[in-house]
Structures are given as C-alpha cells and as structure tokens.
Short mmCIF file of N, CA and C in Angstrom, two decimals:
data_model
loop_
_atom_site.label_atom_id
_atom_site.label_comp_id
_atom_site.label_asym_id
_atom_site.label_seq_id
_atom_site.Cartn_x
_atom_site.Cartn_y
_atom_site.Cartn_z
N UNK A 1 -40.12 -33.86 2.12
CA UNK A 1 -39.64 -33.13 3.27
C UNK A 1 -40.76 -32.29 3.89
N UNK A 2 -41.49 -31.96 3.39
CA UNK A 2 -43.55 -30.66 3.31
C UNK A 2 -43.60 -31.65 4.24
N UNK A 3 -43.60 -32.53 3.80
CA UNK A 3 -44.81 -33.70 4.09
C UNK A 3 -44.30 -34.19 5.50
N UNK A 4 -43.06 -34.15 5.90
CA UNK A 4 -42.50 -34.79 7.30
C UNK A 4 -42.53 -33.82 8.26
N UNK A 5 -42.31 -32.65 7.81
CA UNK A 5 -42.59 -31.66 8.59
C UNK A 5 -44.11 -31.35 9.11
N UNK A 6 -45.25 -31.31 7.68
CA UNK A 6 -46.32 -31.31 8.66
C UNK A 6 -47.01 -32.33 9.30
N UNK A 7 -46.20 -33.41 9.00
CA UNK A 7 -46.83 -34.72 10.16
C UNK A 7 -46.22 -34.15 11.60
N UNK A 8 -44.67 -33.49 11.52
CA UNK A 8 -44.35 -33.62 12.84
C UNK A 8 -45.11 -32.62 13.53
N UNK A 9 -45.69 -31.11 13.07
CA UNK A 9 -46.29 -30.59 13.25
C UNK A 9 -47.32 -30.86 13.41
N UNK A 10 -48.22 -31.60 13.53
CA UNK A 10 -49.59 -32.58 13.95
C UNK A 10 -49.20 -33.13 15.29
N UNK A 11 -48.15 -33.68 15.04
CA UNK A 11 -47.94 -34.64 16.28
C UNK A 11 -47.59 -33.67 17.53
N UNK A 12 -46.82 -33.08 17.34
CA UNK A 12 -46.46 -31.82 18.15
C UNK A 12 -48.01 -31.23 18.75
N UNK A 13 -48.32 -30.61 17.90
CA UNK A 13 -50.23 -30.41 18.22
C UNK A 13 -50.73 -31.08 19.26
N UNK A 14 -51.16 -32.14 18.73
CA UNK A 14 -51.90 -33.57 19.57
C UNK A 14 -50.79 -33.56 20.91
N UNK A 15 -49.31 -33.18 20.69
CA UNK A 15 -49.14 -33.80 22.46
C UNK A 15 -48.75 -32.32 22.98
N UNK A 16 -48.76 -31.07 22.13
CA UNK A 16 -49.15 -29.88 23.51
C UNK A 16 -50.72 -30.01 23.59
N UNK A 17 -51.81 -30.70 23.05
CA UNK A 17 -53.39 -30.09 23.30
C UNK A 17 -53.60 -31.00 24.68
N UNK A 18 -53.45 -32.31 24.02
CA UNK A 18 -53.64 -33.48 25.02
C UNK A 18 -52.47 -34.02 25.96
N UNK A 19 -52.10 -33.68 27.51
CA UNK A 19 -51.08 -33.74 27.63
C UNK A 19 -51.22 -35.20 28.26
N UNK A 20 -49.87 -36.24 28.56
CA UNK A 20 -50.19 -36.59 29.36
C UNK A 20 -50.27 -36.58 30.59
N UNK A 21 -50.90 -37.69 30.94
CA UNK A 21 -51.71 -37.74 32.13
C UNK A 21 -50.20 -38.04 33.52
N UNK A 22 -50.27 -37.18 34.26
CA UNK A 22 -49.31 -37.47 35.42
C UNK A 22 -49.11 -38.93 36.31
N UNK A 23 -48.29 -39.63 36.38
CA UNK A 23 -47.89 -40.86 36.50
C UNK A 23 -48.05 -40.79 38.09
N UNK A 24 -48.58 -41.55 38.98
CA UNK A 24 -48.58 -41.80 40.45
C UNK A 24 -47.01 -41.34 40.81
N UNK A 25 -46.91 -40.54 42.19
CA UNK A 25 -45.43 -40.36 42.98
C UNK A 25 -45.20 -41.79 43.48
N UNK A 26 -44.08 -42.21 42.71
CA UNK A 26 -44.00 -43.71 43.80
C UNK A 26 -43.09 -43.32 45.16
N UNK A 27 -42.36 -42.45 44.50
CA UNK A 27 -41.34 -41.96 46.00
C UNK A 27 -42.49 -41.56 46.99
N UNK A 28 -43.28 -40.72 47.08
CA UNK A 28 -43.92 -40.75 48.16
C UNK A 28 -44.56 -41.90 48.99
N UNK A 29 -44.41 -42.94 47.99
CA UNK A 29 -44.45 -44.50 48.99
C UNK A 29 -43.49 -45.04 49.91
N UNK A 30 -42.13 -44.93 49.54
CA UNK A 30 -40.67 -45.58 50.01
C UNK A 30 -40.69 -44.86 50.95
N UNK A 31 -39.40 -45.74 51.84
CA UNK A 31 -38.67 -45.41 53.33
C UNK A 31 -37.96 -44.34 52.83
N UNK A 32 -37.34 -43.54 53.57
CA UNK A 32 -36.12 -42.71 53.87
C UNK A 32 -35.75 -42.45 54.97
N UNK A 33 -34.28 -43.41 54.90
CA UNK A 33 -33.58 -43.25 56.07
C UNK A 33 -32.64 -42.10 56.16
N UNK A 34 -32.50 -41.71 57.17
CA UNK A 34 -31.90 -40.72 57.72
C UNK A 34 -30.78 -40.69 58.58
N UNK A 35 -29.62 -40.57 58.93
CA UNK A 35 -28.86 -40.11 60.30
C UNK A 35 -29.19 -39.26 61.39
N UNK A 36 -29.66 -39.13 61.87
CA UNK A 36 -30.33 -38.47 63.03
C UNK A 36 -29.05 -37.37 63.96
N UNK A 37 -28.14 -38.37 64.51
CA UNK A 37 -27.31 -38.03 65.14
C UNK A 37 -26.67 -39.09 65.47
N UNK A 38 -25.43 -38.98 66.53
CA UNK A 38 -24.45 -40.01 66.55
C UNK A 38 -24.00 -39.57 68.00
N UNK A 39 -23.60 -40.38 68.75
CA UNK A 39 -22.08 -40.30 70.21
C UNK A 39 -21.72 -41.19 70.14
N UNK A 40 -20.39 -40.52 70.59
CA UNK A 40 -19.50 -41.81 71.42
C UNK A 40 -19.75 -42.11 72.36
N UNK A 41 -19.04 -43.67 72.40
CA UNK A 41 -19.44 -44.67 73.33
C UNK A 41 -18.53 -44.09 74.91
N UNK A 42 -18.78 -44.16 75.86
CA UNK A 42 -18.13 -42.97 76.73
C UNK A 42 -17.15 -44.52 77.34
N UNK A 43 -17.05 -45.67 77.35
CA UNK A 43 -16.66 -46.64 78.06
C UNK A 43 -16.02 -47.48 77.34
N UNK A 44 -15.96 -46.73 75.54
CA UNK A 44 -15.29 -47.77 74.85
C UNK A 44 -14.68 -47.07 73.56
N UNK A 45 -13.36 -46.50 73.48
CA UNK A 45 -13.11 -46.04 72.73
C UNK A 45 -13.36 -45.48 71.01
N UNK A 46 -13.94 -47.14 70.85
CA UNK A 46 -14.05 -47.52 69.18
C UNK A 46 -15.01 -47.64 68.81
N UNK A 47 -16.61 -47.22 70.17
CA UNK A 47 -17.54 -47.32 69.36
C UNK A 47 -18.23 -46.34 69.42
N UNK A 48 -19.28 -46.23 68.34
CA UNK A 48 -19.67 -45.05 67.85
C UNK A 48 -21.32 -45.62 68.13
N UNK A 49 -22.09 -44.63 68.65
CA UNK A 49 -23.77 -44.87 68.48
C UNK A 49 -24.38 -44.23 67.89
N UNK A 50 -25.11 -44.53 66.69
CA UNK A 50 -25.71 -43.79 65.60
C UNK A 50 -27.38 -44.19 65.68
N UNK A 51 -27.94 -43.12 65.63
CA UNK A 51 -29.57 -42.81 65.42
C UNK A 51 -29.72 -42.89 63.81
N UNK A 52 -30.93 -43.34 63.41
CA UNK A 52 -31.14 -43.51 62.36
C UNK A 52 -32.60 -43.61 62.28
N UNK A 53 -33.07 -42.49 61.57
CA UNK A 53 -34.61 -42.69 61.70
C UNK A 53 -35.48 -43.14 59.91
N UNK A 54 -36.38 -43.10 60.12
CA UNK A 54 -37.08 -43.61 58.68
C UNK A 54 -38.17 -42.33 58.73
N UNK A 55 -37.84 -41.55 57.84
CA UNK A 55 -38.81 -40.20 57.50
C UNK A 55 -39.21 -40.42 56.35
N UNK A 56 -39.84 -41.64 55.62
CA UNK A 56 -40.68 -42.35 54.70
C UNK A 56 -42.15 -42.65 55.18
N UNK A 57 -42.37 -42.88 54.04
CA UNK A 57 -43.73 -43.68 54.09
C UNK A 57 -43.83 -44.80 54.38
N UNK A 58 -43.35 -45.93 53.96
CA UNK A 58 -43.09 -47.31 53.92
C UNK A 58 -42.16 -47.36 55.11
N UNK A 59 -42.04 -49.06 55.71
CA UNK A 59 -41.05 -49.59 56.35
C UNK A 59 -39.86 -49.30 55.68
N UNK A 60 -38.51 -49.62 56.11
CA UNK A 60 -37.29 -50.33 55.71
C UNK A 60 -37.09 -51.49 55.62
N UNK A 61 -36.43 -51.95 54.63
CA UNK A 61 -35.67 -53.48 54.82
C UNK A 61 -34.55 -53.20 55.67
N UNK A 62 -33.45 -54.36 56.49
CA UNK A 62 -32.75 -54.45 56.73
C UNK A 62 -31.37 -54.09 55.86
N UNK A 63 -30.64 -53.38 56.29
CA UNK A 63 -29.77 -52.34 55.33
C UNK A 63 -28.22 -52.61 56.01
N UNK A 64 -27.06 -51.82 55.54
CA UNK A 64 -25.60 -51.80 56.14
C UNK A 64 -25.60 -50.43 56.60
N UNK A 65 -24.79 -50.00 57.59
CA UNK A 65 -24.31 -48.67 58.37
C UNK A 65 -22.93 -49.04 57.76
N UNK A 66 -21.95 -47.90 57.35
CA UNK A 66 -21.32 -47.86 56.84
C UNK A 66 -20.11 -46.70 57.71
N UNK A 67 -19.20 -46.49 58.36
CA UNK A 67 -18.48 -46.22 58.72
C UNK A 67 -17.17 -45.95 58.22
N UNK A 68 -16.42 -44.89 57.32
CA UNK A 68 -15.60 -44.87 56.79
C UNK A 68 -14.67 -44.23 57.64
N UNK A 69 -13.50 -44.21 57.54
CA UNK A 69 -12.23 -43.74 58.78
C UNK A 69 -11.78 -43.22 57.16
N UNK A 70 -11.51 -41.63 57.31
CA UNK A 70 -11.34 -40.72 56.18
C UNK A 70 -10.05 -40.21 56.56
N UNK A 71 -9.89 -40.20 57.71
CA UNK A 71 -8.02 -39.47 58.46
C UNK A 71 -7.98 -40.20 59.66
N UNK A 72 -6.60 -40.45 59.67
CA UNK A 72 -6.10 -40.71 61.15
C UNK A 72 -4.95 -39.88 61.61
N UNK A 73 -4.98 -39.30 62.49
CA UNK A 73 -3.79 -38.11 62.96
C UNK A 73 -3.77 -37.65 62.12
N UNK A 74 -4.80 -36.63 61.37
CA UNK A 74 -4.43 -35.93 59.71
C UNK A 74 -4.01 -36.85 58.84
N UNK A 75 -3.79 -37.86 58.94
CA UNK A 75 -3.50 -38.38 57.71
C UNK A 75 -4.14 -39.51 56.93
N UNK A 76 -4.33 -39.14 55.13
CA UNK A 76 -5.38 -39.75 55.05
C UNK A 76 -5.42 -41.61 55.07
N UNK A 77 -7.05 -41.91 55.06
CA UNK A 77 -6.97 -43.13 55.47
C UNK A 77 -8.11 -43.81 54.82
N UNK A 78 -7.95 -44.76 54.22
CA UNK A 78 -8.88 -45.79 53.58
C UNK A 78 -9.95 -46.97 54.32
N UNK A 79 -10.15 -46.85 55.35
CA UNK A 79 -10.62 -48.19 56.35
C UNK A 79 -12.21 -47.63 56.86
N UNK A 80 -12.56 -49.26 56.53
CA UNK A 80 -14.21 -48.87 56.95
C UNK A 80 -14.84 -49.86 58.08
N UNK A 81 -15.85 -49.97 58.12
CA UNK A 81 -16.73 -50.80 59.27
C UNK A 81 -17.97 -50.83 58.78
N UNK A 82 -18.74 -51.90 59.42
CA UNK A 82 -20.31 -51.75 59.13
C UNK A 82 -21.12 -52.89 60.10
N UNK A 83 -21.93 -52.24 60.15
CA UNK A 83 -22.80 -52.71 61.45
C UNK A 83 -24.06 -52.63 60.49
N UNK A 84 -25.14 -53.98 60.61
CA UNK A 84 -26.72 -53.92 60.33
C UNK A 84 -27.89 -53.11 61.04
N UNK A 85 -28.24 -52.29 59.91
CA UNK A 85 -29.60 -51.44 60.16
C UNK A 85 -30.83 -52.36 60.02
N UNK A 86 -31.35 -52.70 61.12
CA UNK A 86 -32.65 -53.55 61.69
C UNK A 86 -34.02 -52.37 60.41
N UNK A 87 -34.78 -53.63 59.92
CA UNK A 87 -35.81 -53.15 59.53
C UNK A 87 -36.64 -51.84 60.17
N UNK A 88 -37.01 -50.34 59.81
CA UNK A 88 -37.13 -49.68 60.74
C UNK A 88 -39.11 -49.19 60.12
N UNK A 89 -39.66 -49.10 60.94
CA UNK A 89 -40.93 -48.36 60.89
C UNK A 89 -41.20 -46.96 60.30
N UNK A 90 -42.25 -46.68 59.50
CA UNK A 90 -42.16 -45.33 59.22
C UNK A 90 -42.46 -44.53 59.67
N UNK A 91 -41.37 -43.25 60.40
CA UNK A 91 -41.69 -42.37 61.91
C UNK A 91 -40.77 -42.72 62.96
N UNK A 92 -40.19 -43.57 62.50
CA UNK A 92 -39.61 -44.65 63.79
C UNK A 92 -38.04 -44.23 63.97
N UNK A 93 -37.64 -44.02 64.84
CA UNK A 93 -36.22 -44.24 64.89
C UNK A 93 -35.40 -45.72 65.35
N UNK A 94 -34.13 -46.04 65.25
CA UNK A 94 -33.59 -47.12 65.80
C UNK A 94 -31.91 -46.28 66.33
N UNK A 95 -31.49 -46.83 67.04
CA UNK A 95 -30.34 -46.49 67.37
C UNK A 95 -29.15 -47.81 66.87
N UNK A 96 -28.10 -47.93 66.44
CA UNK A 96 -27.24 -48.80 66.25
C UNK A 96 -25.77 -48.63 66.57
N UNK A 97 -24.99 -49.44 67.52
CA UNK A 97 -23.78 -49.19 68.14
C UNK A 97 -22.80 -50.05 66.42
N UNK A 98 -21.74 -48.94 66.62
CA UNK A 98 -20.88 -49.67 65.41
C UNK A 98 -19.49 -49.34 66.32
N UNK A 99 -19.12 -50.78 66.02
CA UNK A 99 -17.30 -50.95 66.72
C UNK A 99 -16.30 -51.07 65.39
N UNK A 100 -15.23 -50.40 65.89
CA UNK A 100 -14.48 -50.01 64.94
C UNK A 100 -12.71 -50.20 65.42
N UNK A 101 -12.96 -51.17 66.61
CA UNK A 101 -11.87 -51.93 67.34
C UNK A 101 -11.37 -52.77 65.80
N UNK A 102 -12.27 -53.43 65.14
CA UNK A 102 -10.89 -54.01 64.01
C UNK A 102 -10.27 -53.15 62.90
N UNK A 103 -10.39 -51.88 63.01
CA UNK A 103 -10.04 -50.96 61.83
C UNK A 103 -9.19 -49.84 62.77
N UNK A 104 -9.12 -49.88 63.94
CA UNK A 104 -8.40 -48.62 64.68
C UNK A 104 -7.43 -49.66 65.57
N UNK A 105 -5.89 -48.93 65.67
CA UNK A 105 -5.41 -50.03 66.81
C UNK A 105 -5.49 -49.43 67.67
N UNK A 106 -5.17 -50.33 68.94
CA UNK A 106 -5.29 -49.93 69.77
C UNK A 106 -5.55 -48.80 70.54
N UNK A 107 -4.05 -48.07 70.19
CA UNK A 107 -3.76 -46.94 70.93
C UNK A 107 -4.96 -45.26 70.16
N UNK A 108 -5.19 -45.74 69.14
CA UNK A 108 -6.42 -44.92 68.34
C UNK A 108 -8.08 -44.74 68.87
N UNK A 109 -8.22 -43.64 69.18
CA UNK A 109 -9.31 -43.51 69.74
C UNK A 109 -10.30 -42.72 68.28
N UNK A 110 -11.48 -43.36 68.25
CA UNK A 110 -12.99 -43.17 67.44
C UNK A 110 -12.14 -41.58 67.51
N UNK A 111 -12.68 -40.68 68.54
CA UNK A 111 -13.13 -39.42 68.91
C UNK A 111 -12.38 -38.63 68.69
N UNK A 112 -11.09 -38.96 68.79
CA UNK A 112 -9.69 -38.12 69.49
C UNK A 112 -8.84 -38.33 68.37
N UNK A 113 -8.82 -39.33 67.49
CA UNK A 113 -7.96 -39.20 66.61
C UNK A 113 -8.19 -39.66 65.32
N UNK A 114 -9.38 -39.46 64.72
CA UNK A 114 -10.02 -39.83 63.19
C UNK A 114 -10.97 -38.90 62.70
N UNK A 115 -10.80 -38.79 61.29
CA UNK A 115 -11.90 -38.32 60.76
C UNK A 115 -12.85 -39.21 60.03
N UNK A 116 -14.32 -38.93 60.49
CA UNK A 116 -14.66 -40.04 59.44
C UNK A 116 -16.38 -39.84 58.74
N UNK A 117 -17.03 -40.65 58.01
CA UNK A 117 -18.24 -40.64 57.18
C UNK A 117 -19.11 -41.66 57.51
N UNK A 118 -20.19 -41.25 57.82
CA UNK A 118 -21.20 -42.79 57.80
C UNK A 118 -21.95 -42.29 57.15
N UNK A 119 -22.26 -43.72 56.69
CA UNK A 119 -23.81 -43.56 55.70
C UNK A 119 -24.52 -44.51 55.50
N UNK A 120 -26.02 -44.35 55.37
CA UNK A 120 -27.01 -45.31 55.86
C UNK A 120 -26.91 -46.06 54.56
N UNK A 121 -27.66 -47.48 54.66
CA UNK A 121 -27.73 -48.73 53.28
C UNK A 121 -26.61 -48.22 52.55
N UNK A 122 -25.62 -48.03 53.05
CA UNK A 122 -24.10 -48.00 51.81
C UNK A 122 -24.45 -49.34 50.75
N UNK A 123 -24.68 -49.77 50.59
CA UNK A 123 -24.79 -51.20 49.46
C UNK A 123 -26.23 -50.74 48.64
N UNK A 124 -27.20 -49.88 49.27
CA UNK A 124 -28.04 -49.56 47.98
C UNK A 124 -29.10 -50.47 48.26
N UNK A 125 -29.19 -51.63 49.66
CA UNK A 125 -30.24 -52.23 49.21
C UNK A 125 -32.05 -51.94 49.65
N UNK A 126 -32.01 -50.44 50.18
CA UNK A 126 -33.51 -49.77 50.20
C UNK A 126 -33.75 -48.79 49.48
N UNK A 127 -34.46 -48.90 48.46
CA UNK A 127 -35.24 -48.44 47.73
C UNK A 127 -35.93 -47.03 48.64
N UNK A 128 -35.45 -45.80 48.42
CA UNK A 128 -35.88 -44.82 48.99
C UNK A 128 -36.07 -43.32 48.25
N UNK A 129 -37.36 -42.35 48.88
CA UNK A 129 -37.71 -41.67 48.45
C UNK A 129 -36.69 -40.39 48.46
#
C-alpha cells in the first residue's frame, strides 16, 4: 500500500512539474451560424424572412432552418417547417424566405396569430464553434 502511494505520488509530481502541452483551438477554425434577424413577408401571410449570418472562421455546409409553431391563438402547438441554409462564407450573411402555408391554415396568419422558434442546422449537420 507505501509502495502505491508513493508511485502515485511521483506521478502526480511529473504531471504538476511537466504540464501538458495545450492542444490547438479547433473551434476557432469552424463556422458559426447565427440568426441575425427575421420579417415578415408583407404580401404573404405565411412567410417568414430570416437573416442568417456565419460569425466563424470557416465556410458553412449547407444546413436546415428550422421553424417551430410553439402556439396558435395561445394554444399550444406542435408543427414545424424548414427551408435550406445555402453554404454561407465566413463574415457573410444570407437571407432565407421560409413558408409555412403547409403547417398554418388558411385563415392563420405567421404574425398575428402564432408563437414560434427558429433555429439554424436544427439536424446538427455543421460542425460549429
């Protein structure tokens, strides 16, 4: 038991004297996309225009916009949408229109009568800082 203890005590030694060595930031390489801001479409009830910029280092891959309808008339609601986020530049913004005519009927307006969530690559597939 002496004996395990002062090995661990050695080892302990050796890695507070010699520390290691700090591993490259890879996040400071990757995209990060962002929401910027959003309006409505003034000529079309159901659609929504969302800014989306890349405040990364790296490009983007092509990603999902994700649109969740969280309430309708106060009440809650399960229904989503999604529109493709175009590969974006780093610095760059893109703008993307998302329609939401198959998840709202008719008489339901985006603006006037929902609550709701978007969020950029909902599926996870960019790798970001």
């Amino acid at each position: 038991m002496f004996r395990e203890l002062v090995v661990l005590a050695g080892l302990l030694t050796i890695c507070l004297t010699f520390p290691l060595p700090a591993l490259p930031s890879v996040a400071a390489t990757l995209p990060d996309l962002v929401i910027k801001k959003y309006e409505f479409v003034s000529t079309n009830n159901k659609w929504l225009r969302v800014q989306i910029a890349n405040e990364g280092k790296a490009p983007s891959r092509t990603c999902v916009l994700e649109l969740a309808v969280r309430k309708i008339k106060g009440v809650g609601a399960t229904r989503s949408a999604t529109e493709t986020i175009p590969a974006i530049a780093p610095g760059k913004e893109e703008w993307v229109t998302i329609n939401t005519s198959g998840i709202l009927q008719a008489e339901l307006s985006l603006k006037d009568d929902t609550t709701f969530r978007l969020r950029a690559d909902e599926t996870g597939i960019v790798a970001e800082s």
